[in-house]
Amino acid sequence: MTRIAVLASGRGSNLGAILDACGRAGLPARVVLVVSDRENAGALARARHAGVEAVFLDPKAYGDRAAYDAALLATVEGHRPDLVCLAGFMRVLSPAFVAAWHGRLMNVHPALLPAFPGLHAQRQALEYGVRVAGATVHFVDDGVDTGPIILQASVRVESDDTEESLSARILVEEHCLYPEAIRLFAEGRLAIDGRRVLVREKT
Ligand code: GRF
């Protein structure tokens, strides 16, 4: 059983998709901890509702990013997860955190990386005028949205799309991709080879 810690700052719809998937037969994974840097994050409420330990770690209580991330690392490691999933976590993690969880730290991003990293990816895609947008689940490295790509899914950009309508279409894909990436990890089928993630066939 793969133990998962989820870090989230917002409404937590990806957390919801992960919790739902873990509740279904066939996914050998369980969310054991949700941490947020925002007290009123919907993700914390979702975790509590699901009976999962929910921790608010207040950035204001720590002097700098290194101190905050040390506390975050201690909180996460105290729950002995096998995998840490970022799901709308709005802080860039320190190199020490990333190094400690190398190969076991995932993120979901609402664009077809390497296009449109960073904030407001859907707005960036619309403003650029691309015809195809999408979602990416990737391992996290020291950059912002630069780590090895695990899974991607594309969506069409319609001529009347708004940031809201495009975001909603991409979110549907995020909710499928993230549980699927977790399943591949839980089944031991992912291997990082430089920039590439190799996905082994199921044996
Ligand atoms: C998602 O669009 C995710 O790709 C991005 O932040 C958003 C989080 O949404 N990193 P939610 O909190 O999971 O609903």
JSON list of C-alpha atoms and ligand atoms in Angstrom, two decimals:
[
{"chain": "A", "resi": 1, "resn": "MET", "atom": "CA", "xyz": [0.00, 0.00, 0.00]},
{"chain": "A", "resi": 2, "resn": "THR", "atom": "CA", "xyz": [1.57, 3.28, -1.14]},
{"chain": "A", "resi": 3, "resn": "ARG", "atom": "CA", "xyz": [1.22, 6.00, 1.48]},
{"chain": "A", "resi": 4, "resn": "ILE", "atom": "CA", "xyz": [0.66, 9.47, 0.01]},
{"chain": "A", "resi": 5, "resn": "ALA", "atom": "CA", "xyz": [1.10, 12.94, 1.49]},
{"chain": "A", "resi": 6, "resn": "VAL", "atom": "CA", "xyz": [-0.65, 15.72, -0.45]},
{"chain": "A", "resi": 7, "resn": "LEU", "atom": "CA", "xyz": [0.43, 19.37, -0.24]},
{"chain": "A", "resi": 8, "resn": "ALA", "atom": "CA", "xyz": [-2.25, 21.82, -1.38]},
{"chain": "A", "resi": 9, "resn": "SER", "atom": "CA", "xyz": [-3.05, 25.51, -1.05]},
{"chain": "A", "resi": 10, "resn": "GLY", "atom": "CA", "xyz": [-6.49, 25.81, -2.60]},
{"chain": "A", "resi": 11, "resn": "ARG", "atom": "CA", "xyz": [-9.87, 24.22, -3.22]},
{"chain": "A", "resi": 12, "resn": "GLY", "atom": "CA", "xyz": [-8.41, 20.71, -3.44]},
{"chain": "A", "resi": 13, "resn": "SER", "atom": "CA", "xyz": [-10.25, 19.26, -6.41]},
{"chain": "A", "resi": 14, "resn": "ASN", "atom": "CA", "xyz": [-7.18, 17.22, -7.39]},
{"chain": "A", "resi": 15, "resn": "LEU", "atom": "CA", "xyz": [-6.94, 15.99, -3.81]},
{"chain": "A", "resi": 16, "resn": "GLY", "atom": "CA", "xyz": [-10.61, 14.99, -4.16]},
{"chain": "A", "resi": 17, "resn": "ALA", "atom": "CA", "xyz": [-9.85, 13.03, -7.32]},
{"chain": "A", "resi": 18, "resn": "ILE", "atom": "CA", "xyz": [-6.93, 11.29, -5.59]},
{"chain": "A", "resi": 19, "resn": "LEU", "atom": "CA", "xyz": [-9.05, 10.46, -2.53]},
{"chain": "A", "resi": 20, "resn": "ASP", "atom": "CA", "xyz": [-11.81, 9.07, -4.75]},
{"chain": "A", "resi": 21, "resn": "ALA", "atom": "CA", "xyz": [-9.33, 6.98, -6.72]},
{"chain": "A", "resi": 22, "resn": "CYS", "atom": "CA", "xyz": [-7.75, 5.61, -3.54]},
{"chain": "A", "resi": 23, "resn": "GLY", "atom": "CA", "xyz": [-11.21, 4.60, -2.37]},
{"chain": "A", "resi": 24, "resn": "ARG", "atom": "CA", "xyz": [-11.73, 2.50, -5.47]},
{"chain": "A", "resi": 25, "resn": "ALA", "atom": "CA", "xyz": [-10.60, -1.09, -5.68]},
{"chain": "A", "resi": 26, "resn": "GLY", "atom": "CA", "xyz": [-7.45, -1.64, -7.66]},
{"chain": "A", "resi": 27, "resn": "LEU", "atom": "CA", "xyz": [-5.41, 1.38, -6.56]},
{"chain": "A", "resi": 28, "resn": "PRO", "atom": "CA", "xyz": [-2.98, 0.23, -3.88]},
{"chain": "A", "resi": 29, "resn": "ALA", "atom": "CA", "xyz": [-2.57, 3.71, -2.36]},
{"chain": "A", "resi": 30, "resn": "ARG", "atom": "CA", "xyz": [-3.87, 5.72, 0.57]},
{"chain": "A", "resi": 31, "resn": "VAL", "atom": "CA", "xyz": [-3.67, 9.43, 1.46]},
{"chain": "A", "resi": 32, "resn": "VAL", "atom": "CA", "xyz": [-2.21, 9.60, 4.98]},
{"chain": "A", "resi": 33, "resn": "LEU", "atom": "CA", "xyz": [-1.65, 13.36, 5.30]},
{"chain": "A", "resi": 34, "resn": "VAL", "atom": "CA", "xyz": [-2.72, 16.65, 3.75]},
{"chain": "A", "resi": 35, "resn": "VAL", "atom": "CA", "xyz": [-0.71, 19.79, 4.51]},
{"chain": "A", "resi": 36, "resn": "SER", "atom": "CA", "xyz": [-1.64, 23.32, 3.50]},
{"chain": "A", "resi": 37, "resn": "ASP", "atom": "CA", "xyz": [0.00, 26.71, 3.81]},
{"chain": "A", "resi": 38, "resn": "ARG", "atom": "CA", "xyz": [-3.47, 28.30, 3.88]},
{"chain": "A", "resi": 39, "resn": "GLU", "atom": "CA", "xyz": [-5.72, 27.85, 6.87]},
{"chain": "A", "resi": 40, "resn": "ASN", "atom": "CA", "xyz": [-8.97, 28.08, 4.93]},
{"chain": "A", "resi": 41, "resn": "ALA", "atom": "CA", "xyz": [-7.89, 25.87, 2.02]},
{"chain": "A", "resi": 42, "resn": "GLY", "atom": "CA", "xyz": [-10.72, 23.71, 0.73]},
{"chain": "A", "resi": 43, "resn": "ALA", "atom": "CA", "xyz": [-8.18, 20.90, 0.57]},
{"chain": "A", "resi": 44, "resn": "LEU", "atom": "CA", "xyz": [-7.96, 20.80, 4.38]},
{"chain": "A", "resi": 45, "resn": "ALA", "atom": "CA", "xyz": [-11.75, 20.57, 4.66]},
{"chain": "A", "resi": 46, "resn": "ARG", "atom": "CA", "xyz": [-11.83, 17.77, 2.10]},
{"chain": "A", "resi": 47, "resn": "ALA", "atom": "CA", "xyz": [-9.13, 15.89, 4.01]},
{"chain": "A", "resi": 48, "resn": "ARG", "atom": "CA", "xyz": [-10.98, 16.19, 7.31]},
{"chain": "A", "resi": 49, "resn": "HIS", "atom": "CA", "xyz": [-14.20, 15.09, 5.65]},
{"chain": "A", "resi": 50, "resn": "ALA", "atom": "CA", "xyz": [-12.40, 12.00, 4.36]},
{"chain": "A", "resi": 51, "resn": "GLY", "atom": "CA", "xyz": [-10.96, 11.27, 7.80]},
{"chain": "A", "resi": 52, "resn": "VAL", "atom": "CA", "xyz": [-7.42, 12.10, 6.68]},
{"chain": "A", "resi": 53, "resn": "GLU", "atom": "CA", "xyz": [-5.05, 14.00, 8.95]},
{"chain": "A", "resi": 54, "resn": "ALA", "atom": "CA", "xyz": [-5.09, 17.66, 7.85]},
{"chain": "A", "resi": 55, "resn": "VAL", "atom": "CA", "xyz": [-2.33, 20.04, 8.95]},
{"chain": "A", "resi": 56, "resn": "PHE", "atom": "CA", "xyz": [-2.18, 23.80, 8.46]},
{"chain": "A", "resi": 57, "resn": "LEU", "atom": "CA", "xyz": [1.43, 24.95, 8.51]},
{"chain": "A", "resi": 58, "resn": "ASP", "atom": "CA", "xyz": [1.46, 28.73, 8.76]},
{"chain": "A", "resi": 59, "resn": "PRO", "atom": "CA", "xyz": [4.28, 30.38, 6.76]},
{"chain": "A", "resi": 60, "resn": "LYS", "atom": "CA", "xyz": [4.06, 33.42, 9.05]},
{"chain": "A", "resi": 61, "resn": "ALA", "atom": "CA", "xyz": [5.22, 31.30, 11.96]},
{"chain": "A", "resi": 62, "resn": "TYR", "atom": "CA", "xyz": [8.60, 30.69, 10.29]},
{"chain": "A", "resi": 63, "resn": "GLY", "atom": "CA", "xyz": [11.42, 33.10, 9.57]},
{"chain": "A", "resi": 64, "resn": "ASP", "atom": "CA", "xyz": [12.22, 32.07, 6.02]},
{"chain": "A", "resi": 65, "resn": "ARG", "atom": "CA", "xyz": [11.60, 29.47, 3.36]},
{"chain": "A", "resi": 66, "resn": "ALA", "atom": "CA", "xyz": [14.32, 27.16, 4.65]},
{"chain": "A", "resi": 67, "resn": "ALA", "atom": "CA", "xyz": [12.79, 27.15, 8.15]},
{"chain": "A", "resi": 68, "resn": "TYR", "atom": "CA", "xyz": [9.29, 26.59, 6.78]},
{"chain": "A", "resi": 69, "resn": "ASP", "atom": "CA", "xyz": [10.42, 23.79, 4.52]},
{"chain": "A", "resi": 70, "resn": "ALA", "atom": "CA", "xyz": [12.31, 22.12, 7.37]},
{"chain": "A", "resi": 71, "resn": "ALA", "atom": "CA", "xyz": [9.07, 22.07, 9.37]},
{"chain": "A", "resi": 72, "resn": "LEU", "atom": "CA", "xyz": [7.18, 20.85, 6.30]},
{"chain": "A", "resi": 73, "resn": "LEU", "atom": "CA", "xyz": [9.73, 18.10, 5.76]},
{"chain": "A", "resi": 74, "resn": "ALA", "atom": "CA", "xyz": [9.48, 17.01, 9.41]},
{"chain": "A", "resi": 75, "resn": "THR", "atom": "CA", "xyz": [5.67, 16.97, 9.26]},
{"chain": "A", "resi": 76, "resn": "VAL", "atom": "CA", "xyz": [5.67, 14.97, 6.04]},
{"chain": "A", "resi": 77, "resn": "GLU", "atom": "CA", "xyz": [8.32, 12.50, 7.18]},
{"chain": "A", "resi": 78, "resn": "GLY", "atom": "CA", "xyz": [6.50, 11.99, 10.47]},
{"chain": "A", "resi": 79, "resn": "HIS", "atom": "CA", "xyz": [3.73, 10.31, 8.49]},
{"chain": "A", "resi": 80, "resn": "ARG", "atom": "CA", "xyz": [6.10, 8.02, 6.58]},
{"chain": "A", "resi": 81, "resn": "PRO", "atom": "CA", "xyz": [4.67, 8.54, 3.09]},
{"chain": "A", "resi": 82, "resn": "ASP", "atom": "CA", "xyz": [6.12, 6.78, 0.07]},
{"chain": "A", "resi": 83, "resn": "LEU", "atom": "CA", "xyz": [5.05, 9.56, -2.29]},
{"chain": "A", "resi": 84, "resn": "VAL", "atom": "CA", "xyz": [4.45, 13.30, -1.91]},
{"chain": "A", "resi": 85, "resn": "CYS", "atom": "CA", "xyz": [1.94, 14.87, -4.31]},
{"chain": "A", "resi": 86, "resn": "LEU", "atom": "CA", "xyz": [1.74, 18.60, -4.90]},
{"chain": "A", "resi": 87, "resn": "ALA", "atom": "CA", "xyz": [-1.81, 19.51, -5.86]},
{"chain": "A", "resi": 88, "resn": "GLY", "atom": "CA", "xyz": [-2.11, 23.25, -6.25]},
{"chain": "A", "resi": 89, "resn": "PHE", "atom": "CA", "xyz": [0.58, 23.93, -3.65]},
{"chain": "A", "resi": 90, "resn": "MET", "atom": "CA", "xyz": [1.48, 27.56, -4.25]},
{"chain": "A", "resi": 91, "resn": "ARG", "atom": "CA", "xyz": [4.98, 27.56, -2.77]},
{"chain": "A", "resi": 92, "resn": "VAL", "atom": "CA", "xyz": [8.22, 26.71, -4.50]},
{"chain": "A", "resi": 93, "resn": "LEU", "atom": "CA", "xyz": [9.89, 24.02, -2.40]},
{"chain": "A", "resi": 94, "resn": "SER", "atom": "CA", "xyz": [13.47, 24.50, -1.25]},
{"chain": "A", "resi": 95, "resn": "PRO", "atom": "CA", "xyz": [16.23, 22.40, -2.84]},
{"chain": "A", "resi": 96, "resn": "ALA", "atom": "CA", "xyz": [16.61, 20.49, 0.44]},
{"chain": "A", "resi": 97, "resn": "PHE", "atom": "CA", "xyz": [12.98, 19.35, 0.32]},
{"chain": "A", "resi": 98, "resn": "VAL", "atom": "CA", "xyz": [13.20, 18.46, -3.37]},
{"chain": "A", "resi": 99, "resn": "ALA", "atom": "CA", "xyz": [16.44, 16.52, -2.83]},
{"chain": "A", "resi": 100, "resn": "ALA", "atom": "CA", "xyz": [14.96, 14.59, 0.09]},
{"chain": "A", "resi": 101, "resn": "TRP", "atom": "CA", "xyz": [12.02, 13.48, -2.06]},
{"chain": "A", "resi": 102, "resn": "HIS", "atom": "CA", "xyz": [13.73, 13.11, -5.43]},
{"chain": "A", "resi": 103, "resn": "GLY", "atom": "CA", "xyz": [11.83, 10.61, -7.56]},
{"chain": "A", "resi": 104, "resn": "ARG", "atom": "CA", "xyz": [9.00, 10.47, -5.01]},
{"chain": "A", "resi": 105, "resn": "LEU", "atom": "CA", "xyz": [7.62, 14.01, -5.46]},
{"chain": "A", "resi": 106, "resn": "MET", "atom": "CA", "xyz": [4.98, 14.77, -8.11]},
{"chain": "A", "resi": 107, "resn": "ASN", "atom": "CA", "xyz": [3.12, 17.84, -9.31]},
{"chain": "A", "resi": 108, "resn": "VAL", "atom": "CA", "xyz": [0.19, 18.54, -11.60]},
{"chain": "A", "resi": 109, "resn": "HIS", "atom": "CA", "xyz": [0.33, 21.54, -13.92]},
{"chain": "A", "resi": 110, "resn": "PRO", "atom": "CA", "xyz": [-2.50, 22.86, -16.12]},
{"chain": "A", "resi": 111, "resn": "ALA", "atom": "CA", "xyz": [-0.50, 23.10, -19.36]},
{"chain": "A", "resi": 112, "resn": "LEU", "atom": "CA", "xyz": [1.37, 20.92, -21.80]},
{"chain": "A", "resi": 113, "resn": "LEU", "atom": "CA", "xyz": [4.82, 21.48, -20.37]},
{"chain": "A", "resi": 114, "resn": "PRO", "atom": "CA", "xyz": [7.35, 22.75, -21.23]},
{"chain": "A", "resi": 115, "resn": "ALA", "atom": "CA", "xyz": [4.90, 25.35, -22.57]},
{"chain": "A", "resi": 116, "resn": "PHE", "atom": "CA", "xyz": [3.46, 27.79, -20.06]},
{"chain": "A", "resi": 117, "resn": "PRO", "atom": "CA", "xyz": [5.11, 26.96, -16.73]},
{"chain": "A", "resi": 118, "resn": "GLY", "atom": "CA", "xyz": [4.40, 29.05, -13.64]},
{"chain": "A", "resi": 119, "resn": "LEU", "atom": "CA", "xyz": [1.25, 30.92, -12.73]},
{"chain": "A", "resi": 120, "resn": "HIS", "atom": "CA", "xyz": [-1.89, 31.35, -14.86]},
{"chain": "A", "resi": 121, "resn": "ALA", "atom": "CA", "xyz": [-0.90, 28.67, -17.36]},
{"chain": "A", "resi": 122, "resn": "GLN", "atom": "CA", "xyz": [-4.36, 28.53, -18.92]},
{"chain": "A", "resi": 123, "resn": "ARG", "atom": "CA", "xyz": [-4.38, 32.32, -19.42]},
{"chain": "A", "resi": 124, "resn": "GLN", "atom": "CA", "xyz": [-0.87, 32.12, -20.92]},
{"chain": "A", "resi": 125, "resn": "ALA", "atom": "CA", "xyz": [-2.10, 29.47, -23.38]},
{"chain": "A", "resi": 126, "resn": "LEU", "atom": "CA", "xyz": [-5.11, 31.56, -24.42]},
{"chain": "A", "resi": 127, "resn": "GLU", "atom": "CA", "xyz": [-3.04, 34.70, -24.82]},
{"chain": "A", "resi": 128, "resn": "TYR", "atom": "CA", "xyz": [-0.47, 32.84, -26.90]},
{"chain": "A", "resi": 129, "resn": "GLY", "atom": "CA", "xyz": [-3.20, 31.53, -29.17]},
{"chain": "A", "resi": 130, "resn": "VAL", "atom": "CA", "xyz": [-2.43, 27.80, -29.05]},
{"chain": "A", "resi": 131, "resn": "ARG", "atom": "CA", "xyz": [-5.05, 25.43, -30.50]},
{"chain": "A", "resi": 132, "resn": "VAL", "atom": "CA", "xyz": [-4.21, 22.61, -28.09]},
{"chain": "A", "resi": 133, "resn": "ALA", "atom": "CA", "xyz": [-3.73, 22.95, -24.35]},
{"chain": "A", "resi": 134, "resn": "GLY", "atom": "CA", "xyz": [-3.67, 20.35, -21.61]},
{"chain": "A", "resi": 135, "resn": "ALA", "atom": "CA", "xyz": [-2.38, 19.00, -18.35]},
{"chain": "A", "resi": 136, "resn": "THR", "atom": "CA", "xyz": [0.90, 17.48, -17.18]},
{"chain": "A", "resi": 137, "resn": "VAL", "atom": "CA", "xyz": [1.86, 15.33, -14.19]},
{"chain": "A", "resi": 138, "resn": "HIS", "atom": "CA", "xyz": [5.60, 15.40, -13.61]},
{"chain": "A", "resi": 139, "resn": "PHE", "atom": "CA", "xyz": [8.24, 14.61, -11.05]},
{"chain": "A", "resi": 140, "resn": "VAL", "atom": "CA", "xyz": [9.50, 17.72, -9.30]},
{"chain": "A", "resi": 141, "resn": "ASP", "atom": "CA", "xyz": [13.05, 18.98, -9.68]},
{"chain": "A", "resi": 142, "resn": "ASP", "atom": "CA", "xyz": [14.64, 22.25, -8.58]},
{"chain": "A", "resi": 143, "resn": "GLY", "atom": "CA", "xyz": [13.02, 24.34, -11.32]},
{"chain": "A", "resi": 144, "resn": "VAL", "atom": "CA", "xyz": [9.45, 25.60, -11.57]},
{"chain": "A", "resi": 145, "resn": "ASP", "atom": "CA", "xyz": [7.43, 22.99, -13.51]},
{"chain": "A", "resi": 146, "resn": "THR", "atom": "CA", "xyz": [10.58, 21.62, -15.19]},
{"chain": "A", "resi": 147, "resn": "GLY", "atom": "CA", "xyz": [10.84, 18.06, -13.86]},
{"chain": "A", "resi": 148, "resn": "PRO", "atom": "CA", "xyz": [10.60, 14.80, -15.86]},
{"chain": "A", "resi": 149, "resn": "ILE", "atom": "CA", "xyz": [7.15, 14.33, -17.38]},
{"chain": "A", "resi": 150, "resn": "ILE", "atom": "CA", "xyz": [5.12, 11.30, -16.32]},
{"chain": "A", "resi": 151, "resn": "LEU", "atom": "CA", "xyz": [1.81, 11.79, -18.15]},
{"chain": "A", "resi": 152, "resn": "GLN", "atom": "CA", "xyz": [0.15, 14.43, -20.31]},
{"chain": "A", "resi": 153, "resn": "ALA", "atom": "CA", "xyz": [-3.30, 14.88, -21.79]},
{"chain": "A", "resi": 154, "resn": "SER", "atom": "CA", "xyz": [-4.40, 17.43, -24.35]},
{"chain": "A", "resi": 155, "resn": "VAL", "atom": "CA", "xyz": [-7.62, 19.38, -24.81]},
{"chain": "A", "resi": 156, "resn": "ARG", "atom": "CA", "xyz": [-8.74, 21.51, -27.75]},
{"chain": "A", "resi": 157, "resn": "VAL", "atom": "CA", "xyz": [-8.84, 25.26, -27.32]},
{"chain": "A", "resi": 158, "resn": "GLU", "atom": "CA", "xyz": [-12.17, 26.53, -28.68]},
{"chain": "A", "resi": 159, "resn": "SER", "atom": "CA", "xyz": [-12.44, 29.95, -30.29]},
{"chain": "A", "resi": 160, "resn": "ASP", "atom": "CA", "xyz": [-14.91, 31.14, -27.64]},
{"chain": "A", "resi": 161, "resn": "ASP", "atom": "CA", "xyz": [-12.92, 29.77, -24.69]},
{"chain": "A", "resi": 162, "resn": "THR", "atom": "CA", "xyz": [-12.43, 31.96, -21.64]},
{"chain": "A", "resi": 163, "resn": "GLU", "atom": "CA", "xyz": [-9.80, 31.33, -18.99]},
{"chain": "A", "resi": 164, "resn": "GLU", "atom": "CA", "xyz": [-12.59, 29.75, -16.91]},
{"chain": "A", "resi": 165, "resn": "SER", "atom": "CA", "xyz": [-13.94, 27.45, -19.62]},
{"chain": "A", "resi": 166, "resn": "LEU", "atom": "CA", "xyz": [-10.48, 26.29, -20.70]},
{"chain": "A", "resi": 167, "resn": "SER", "atom": "CA", "xyz": [-9.41, 25.75, -17.07]},
{"chain": "A", "resi": 168, "resn": "ALA", "atom": "CA", "xyz": [-12.51, 23.63, -16.45]},
{"chain": "A", "resi": 169, "resn": "ARG", "atom": "CA", "xyz": [-11.79, 21.43, -19.49]},
{"chain": "A", "resi": 170, "resn": "ILE", "atom": "CA", "xyz": [-8.15, 21.00, -18.44]},
{"chain": "A", "resi": 171, "resn": "LEU", "atom": "CA", "xyz": [-9.18, 20.22, -14.84]},
{"chain": "A", "resi": 172, "resn": "VAL", "atom": "CA", "xyz": [-11.20, 17.22, -16.00]},
{"chain": "A", "resi": 173, "resn": "GLU", "atom": "CA", "xyz": [-7.98, 15.83, -17.49]},
{"chain": "A", "resi": 174, "resn": "GLU", "atom": "CA", "xyz": [-5.97, 16.63, -14.35]},
{"chain": "A", "resi": 175, "resn": "HIS", "atom": "CA", "xyz": [-8.42, 14.59, -12.32]},
{"chain": "A", "resi": 176, "resn": "CYS", "atom": "CA", "xyz": [-7.81, 11.55, -14.55]},
{"chain": "A", "resi": 177, "resn": "LEU", "atom": "CA", "xyz": [-4.06, 11.98, -14.97]},
{"chain": "A", "resi": 178, "resn": "TYR", "atom": "CA", "xyz": [-3.05, 12.38, -11.34]},
{"chain": "A", "resi": 179, "resn": "PRO", "atom": "CA", "xyz": [-4.64, 9.15, -10.06]},
{"chain": "A", "resi": 180, "resn": "GLU", "atom": "CA", "xyz": [-3.25, 7.35, -13.11]},
{"chain": "A", "resi": 181, "resn": "ALA", "atom": "CA", "xyz": [0.29, 8.61, -12.39]},
{"chain": "A", "resi": 182, "resn": "ILE", "atom": "CA", "xyz": [-0.11, 7.56, -8.76]},
{"chain": "A", "resi": 183, "resn": "ARG", "atom": "CA", "xyz": [-1.23, 4.12, -9.87]},
{"chain": "A", "resi": 184, "resn": "LEU", "atom": "CA", "xyz": [1.87, 3.73, -12.06]},
{"chain": "A", "resi": 185, "resn": "PHE", "atom": "CA", "xyz": [4.06, 4.81, -9.14]},
{"chain": "A", "resi": 186, "resn": "ALA", "atom": "CA", "xyz": [2.26, 2.50, -6.71]},
{"chain": "A", "resi": 187, "resn": "GLU", "atom": "CA", "xyz": [2.71, -0.42, -9.08]},
{"chain": "A", "resi": 188, "resn": "GLY", "atom": "CA", "xyz": [6.44, 0.30, -9.24]},
{"chain": "A", "resi": 189, "resn": "ARG", "atom": "CA", "xyz": [6.29, 0.97, -12.97]},
{"chain": "A", "resi": 190, "resn": "LEU", "atom": "CA", "xyz": [8.00, 4.39, -13.17]},
{"chain": "A", "resi": 191, "resn": "ALA", "atom": "CA", "xyz": [11.73, 4.92, -13.61]},
{"chain": "A", "resi": 192, "resn": "ILE", "atom": "CA", "xyz": [13.49, 8.23, -14.21]},
{"chain": "A", "resi": 193, "resn": "ASP", "atom": "CA", "xyz": [16.12, 8.17, -16.95]},
{"chain": "A", "resi": 194, "resn": "GLY", "atom": "CA", "xyz": [17.55, 11.67, -17.24]},
{"chain": "A", "resi": 195, "resn": "ARG", "atom": "CA", "xyz": [14.73, 13.87, -18.49]},
{"chain": "A", "resi": 196, "resn": "ARG", "atom": "CA", "xyz": [12.57, 10.92, -19.43]},
{"chain": "A", "resi": 197, "resn": "VAL", "atom": "CA", "xyz": [10.25, 8.85, -17.33]},
{"chain": "A", "resi": 198, "resn": "LEU", "atom": "CA", "xyz": [10.12, 5.24, -18.43]},
{"chain": "A", "resi": 199, "resn": "VAL", "atom": "CA", "xyz": [6.81, 3.49, -17.87]},
{"chain": "A", "resi": 200, "resn": "ARG", "atom": "CA", "xyz": [7.17, -0.26, -17.57]},
{"chain": "A", "resi": 201, "resn": "GLU", "atom": "CA", "xyz": [4.50, -2.61, -18.83]},
{"chain": "A", "resi": 202, "resn": "LYS", "atom": "CA", "xyz": [2.42, -4.25, -16.16]},
{"chain": "A", "resi": 203, "resn": "THR", "atom": "CA", "xyz": [3.80, -7.72, -15.41]},
{"chain": "B", "resi": 1, "resn": "GRF", "atom": "C1", "xyz": [-4.81, 22.92, -10.66]},
{"chain": "B", "resi": 1, "resn": "GRF", "atom": "O1", "xyz": [-5.20, 23.53, -11.85]},
{"chain": "B", "resi": 1, "resn": "GRF", "atom": "C2", "xyz": [-3.38, 22.48, -10.74]},
{"chain": "B", "resi": 1, "resn": "GRF", "atom": "O2", "xyz": [-3.01, 22.07, -12.02]},
{"chain": "B", "resi": 1, "resn": "GRF", "atom": "C3", "xyz": [-2.64, 23.71, -10.36]},
{"chain": "B", "resi": 1, "resn": "GRF", "atom": "O3", "xyz": [-3.42, 24.31, -9.34]},
{"chain": "B", "resi": 1, "resn": "GRF", "atom": "C4", "xyz": [-4.77, 23.91, -9.50]},
{"chain": "B", "resi": 1, "resn": "GRF", "atom": "C5", "xyz": [-5.20, 23.30, -8.22]},
{"chain": "B", "resi": 1, "resn": "GRF", "atom": "O4", "xyz": [-6.58, 23.02, -8.21]},
{"chain": "B", "resi": 1, "resn": "GRF", "atom": "N1", "xyz": [-1.28, 23.39, -9.97]},
{"chain": "B", "resi": 1, "resn": "GRF", "atom": "P1", "xyz": [-7.21, 22.18, -7.03]},
{"chain": "B", "resi": 1, "resn": "GRF", "atom": "O5", "xyz": [-6.86, 22.89, -5.72]},
{"chain": "B", "resi": 1, "resn": "GRF", "atom": "O6", "xyz": [-6.65, 20.79, -7.09]},
{"chain": "B", "resi": 1, "resn": "GRF", "atom": "O7", "xyz": [-8.69, 22.20, -7.29]}
]
